[in-house]
Amino acid sequence: FSLIVFFYFSFTVCLFHMAINQFLFQWMDKYESKMLPETDARYQVVKRVVGHLSESNKDIPQVSALTWAIHVVDEPEVNAFVLPNGEVFVFTGLLNAVSDIHQLSFILGHEIAHAVLEHAIEKASLVHFLDFLSLIFLTMIWAICPHDILAVVGQRIQSKLQEFIFDRPYSRTLETEADKVGLQFAAKACVDVRASSVFWQRMELVETMKGEPRLPEWLSTHPSHENRAEHLDRLIPEALKIRERCNCPSLSGPDPRLIFRLNRQHLLESYRAQESQNSTNQDLSKTEVDFSHT
Ligand SMILES: [Zn+2]
């Protein structure tokens, strides 16, 4: 049985690498016309941040083994990801959503952590393994009671159970792990790690202002913005010690989390005042939120 499992996993990893290449081709094709040229200032910023993060963490073999290639896509979505082969994709929506280079460095540290920790392979292996087990389970059901309808219903129930009991909690665990390791990467690059929590608090504030419906965390593939900020707040003291050990320049000025907290109340109040002035038919999704002083 262990030999079957071994071949099964080897086959999964092989399929996975083929899927990455396929995914890369599809993406390059889809966003070809929206890729920023290397001469664009935004491309240069992303390149410098990734270069600085990888240089500061080159003692980690998985970091130095990869060649990081940058792709900046001109799309409003707040998104970034890194493929396991080191291809970094950043959307201009994310560049607009961060308020400084420290927040961007943390987010890219998080994405690099996903690649270094081989989360995509881990996830694909788990999904394939669960599919494999469910196939055995469904075959047994069908052997005992060979009705097609039972097989269809069984398959539906099994896929939903798998999604909510294994897949989504597992995704959230991987996100939390990438936050922790990404913060360490950022600390070694002398980033002001306190900005990491500010980024998620800002995202939470934007969501509150836009009145976007929130999924309960257990239904989501990602931890809630609030929980991410709290988790990072707990990790920041250790990350600050890493900064010190790396002989980074000491952080001057007030804590950005304190500034954000002071601004948050003011922003919410002015937003609500503005909202009550505007007509009830206003489309909230088009409202611009100015964060330039956070
Ligand atoms: Zn992530």
XYZ file of C-alpha atoms and ligand atoms in Angstrom:
295
model
C 0.000 0.000 0.000
C 2.837 2.403 0.877
C 4.295 1.828 -2.611
C 0.952 2.786 -4.177
C 0.814 5.944 -2.007
C 4.438 6.783 -2.955
C 3.721 6.481 -6.708
C 0.484 8.313 -6.251
C 2.240 11.315 -4.617
C 5.086 11.279 -7.175
C 2.488 11.331 -9.935
C 0.634 14.194 -8.178
C 3.836 16.291 -7.903
C 4.627 15.652 -11.578
C 1.098 16.662 -12.602
C 1.406 19.688 -10.363
C 4.536 21.004 -12.115
C 2.826 20.565 -15.477
C -0.184 22.457 -14.114
C 2.043 25.376 -12.969
C 3.519 25.777 -16.460
C 0.049 25.584 -17.966
C -1.207 28.166 -15.474
C 1.726 30.490 -16.248
C 1.065 30.327 -20.014
C -2.645 31.030 -19.478
C -1.908 33.998 -17.260
C 0.702 35.498 -19.544
C -1.736 35.135 -22.415
C -4.712 36.592 -20.513
C -2.855 39.634 -19.175
C -0.357 40.146 -22.001
C -1.812 43.546 -22.955
C -2.014 44.643 -19.285
C 1.553 43.855 -18.226
C 3.453 46.987 -17.227
C 6.801 47.452 -19.020
C 10.005 47.091 -17.004
C 10.589 50.817 -17.405
C 7.385 51.649 -15.471
C 8.057 53.128 -12.003
C 5.560 50.690 -10.399
C 7.381 47.717 -11.938
C 10.677 49.090 -10.623
C 9.258 49.438 -7.076
C 8.030 45.814 -7.025
C 11.328 44.603 -8.459
C 13.323 46.470 -5.805
C 11.139 45.185 -2.937
C 11.319 41.541 -4.121
C 15.074 41.893 -4.764
C 15.619 43.319 -1.278
C 13.514 40.595 0.395
C 15.279 37.774 -1.455
C 18.745 39.277 -0.846
C 18.051 39.683 2.901
C 16.800 36.083 3.160
C 19.356 34.378 0.908
C 20.547 32.260 3.872
C 17.339 30.243 3.310
C 18.168 27.701 0.545
C 14.643 27.793 -0.948
C 14.899 31.588 -1.344
C 18.319 31.604 -3.013
C 17.430 28.600 -5.215
C 14.619 30.441 -7.009
C 14.978 33.085 -9.704
C 12.341 35.680 -8.958
C 10.629 37.063 -12.079
C 8.346 40.088 -11.735
C 5.045 40.687 -13.559
C 2.961 43.760 -12.715
C -0.596 43.578 -14.081
C -2.555 46.800 -14.623
C -5.792 45.628 -12.958
C -7.784 47.260 -10.103
C -8.116 44.014 -8.105
C -6.224 44.002 -4.766
C -4.222 40.880 -5.495
C -0.738 39.391 -5.645
C 0.605 35.855 -5.800
C 3.835 33.991 -6.372
C 3.976 30.742 -8.344
C 6.086 27.932 -6.817
C 8.700 28.510 -9.561
C 9.320 32.114 -8.419
C 7.069 34.014 -10.871
C 5.757 37.016 -8.911
C 2.443 38.576 -10.039
C 1.321 41.896 -8.531
C -1.832 43.799 -9.519
C -1.763 47.608 -9.592
C -4.883 47.455 -7.341
C -2.639 46.186 -4.555
C -0.081 48.952 -5.190
C -2.916 51.487 -4.771
C -4.218 49.760 -1.619
C -0.951 49.894 0.351
C -0.026 53.166 2.003
C 3.730 52.680 2.130
C 6.662 50.520 1.086
C 6.602 48.665 4.444
C 3.071 47.349 3.859
C 3.977 46.292 0.315
C 7.137 44.553 1.584
C 5.135 42.573 4.135
C 2.528 41.483 1.537
C 5.251 40.378 -0.875
C 7.058 38.638 2.013
C 3.802 36.749 2.674
C 3.512 35.708 -0.998
C 7.166 34.635 -1.147
C 6.563 32.596 2.034
C 3.771 30.668 0.261
C 6.236 29.725 -2.501
C 9.115 28.889 -0.129
C 6.869 26.759 2.111
C 5.550 24.994 -1.020
C 1.978 25.596 0.082
C 0.535 25.042 -3.386
C 2.116 21.564 -3.593
C 0.951 20.754 -0.039
C -2.571 21.846 -0.889
C -2.693 19.973 -4.196
C -1.403 16.812 -2.482
C -4.068 17.047 0.234
C -6.865 17.647 -2.284
C -5.726 14.736 -4.459
C -5.320 12.454 -1.455
C -8.840 13.281 -0.215
C -10.180 12.675 -3.750
C -8.403 9.326 -3.723
C -9.972 8.358 -0.358
C -13.420 9.527 -1.424
C -13.167 7.449 -4.606
C -12.579 4.336 -2.461
C -15.451 5.363 -0.150
C -17.894 5.975 -3.024
C -16.896 2.724 -4.749
C -17.685 0.866 -1.513
C -21.112 2.564 -1.241
C -21.876 1.730 -4.846
C -20.748 -1.907 -4.365
C -23.102 -2.290 -1.372
C -26.023 -0.432 -2.924
C -25.614 0.006 -6.700
C -28.035 2.863 -7.297
C -26.795 5.765 -9.425
C -28.795 8.308 -7.446
C -27.106 7.188 -4.199
C -23.689 7.594 -5.825
C -24.567 11.127 -7.042
C -25.984 12.243 -3.668
C -23.047 10.609 -1.843
C -20.583 12.439 -4.085
C -22.289 15.815 -3.478
C -22.338 15.356 0.315
C -18.746 14.153 0.342
C -17.466 17.121 -1.722
C -19.208 19.695 0.528
C -17.990 17.973 3.705
C -14.471 17.891 2.287
C -14.625 21.598 1.405
C -15.786 22.831 4.808
C -14.074 20.302 7.103
C -10.696 20.064 5.353
C -10.084 22.459 2.415
C -11.128 25.829 3.851
C -9.701 25.401 7.380
C -6.512 24.087 5.736
C -6.329 27.170 3.461
C -6.721 29.431 6.512
C -3.932 27.540 8.320
C -1.629 28.055 5.323
C -2.480 31.797 5.223
C -1.663 32.137 8.932
C 1.626 30.296 8.420
C 2.532 32.523 5.436
C 1.768 35.627 7.553
C 4.171 34.396 10.250
C 7.014 33.462 7.881
C 6.404 36.487 5.620
C 6.720 38.759 8.654
C 10.069 37.141 9.513
C 11.272 37.667 5.912
C 10.219 41.329 6.138
C 11.942 41.738 9.541
C 15.228 40.429 8.134
C 14.888 42.986 5.311
C 14.648 45.755 7.992
C 11.027 46.537 7.091
C 8.910 48.350 9.703
C 7.012 45.153 10.555
C 4.358 47.096 12.529
C 2.938 48.158 9.127
C 1.760 44.573 8.492
C -1.065 44.854 11.018
C -1.968 48.353 9.764
C -2.501 46.966 6.238
C -5.136 44.444 7.413
C -6.779 46.999 9.692
C -7.056 49.331 6.674
C -8.602 46.561 4.588
C -11.097 45.923 7.380
C -11.938 49.644 7.542
C -12.477 49.836 3.754
C -14.822 46.840 4.005
C -16.752 48.505 6.861
C -17.056 51.773 4.911
C -18.206 50.092 1.731
C -20.688 48.036 3.753
C -19.507 44.887 1.995
C -21.186 41.738 3.330
C -18.738 39.680 5.359
C -18.463 35.922 5.210
C -18.087 34.227 8.581
C -14.486 33.065 8.838
C -15.364 29.348 8.810
C -16.903 29.782 5.327
C -13.846 31.526 3.933
C -10.520 30.345 2.487
C -8.744 33.255 4.245
C -8.748 34.391 7.900
C -10.822 37.553 8.455
C -8.927 40.879 8.106
C -9.497 41.534 11.807
C -8.082 38.170 12.902
C -5.093 38.602 10.617
C -4.295 41.998 12.160
C -4.639 40.550 15.693
C -2.451 37.555 14.802
C 0.211 39.874 13.356
C 0.058 42.119 16.452
C 0.979 39.064 18.532
C 3.906 38.241 16.201
C 5.296 41.784 15.876
C 7.335 41.824 19.160
C 9.304 38.758 18.004
C 9.741 40.263 14.510
C 11.111 43.464 16.081
C 13.711 41.335 17.919
C 14.706 39.733 14.571
C 15.173 43.267 13.167
C 17.466 44.105 16.096
C 19.507 40.922 15.655
C 19.952 41.828 11.957
C 21.396 45.226 13.027
C 18.605 47.105 11.277
C 18.367 50.858 11.942
C 16.081 51.518 14.909
C 12.530 52.619 14.133
C 12.050 56.307 14.687
C 8.754 58.148 14.976
C 5.453 57.002 16.432
C 4.043 53.499 16.003
C 2.060 53.414 12.691
C -0.608 51.303 14.455
C -1.198 54.120 16.921
C -1.464 56.703 14.117
C -3.912 54.459 12.279
C -6.037 53.963 15.402
C -6.255 57.745 15.893
C -7.090 58.307 12.218
C -9.578 55.434 12.072
C -12.162 57.118 14.247
C -11.753 60.394 12.379
C -12.083 58.669 8.977
C -15.191 56.750 10.056
C -16.859 59.880 11.446
C -16.123 62.008 8.371
C -17.243 59.170 6.101
C -20.552 58.809 7.962
C -21.099 62.570 7.907
C -20.445 62.655 4.160
C -22.681 59.624 3.658
C -25.639 61.239 5.416
C -25.212 64.367 3.251
C -25.255 62.392 0.050
C -28.430 61.088 -1.493
C -29.618 57.639 -0.452
C -29.226 56.466 -4.041
C -25.488 56.990 -4.057
C -23.528 54.024 -5.264
C -21.176 53.304 -2.361
C -18.968 51.062 -4.408
C -17.811 54.059 -6.417
C -16.829 56.085 -3.368
C -13.143 56.799 -3.087
C -11.630 56.511 0.361
C -8.693 58.782 1.012
C -6.038 57.220 3.225
C -3.160 59.465 2.320
C -2.403 60.343 5.949
C -2.376 56.850 7.438
Zn -1.737 34.125 1.196
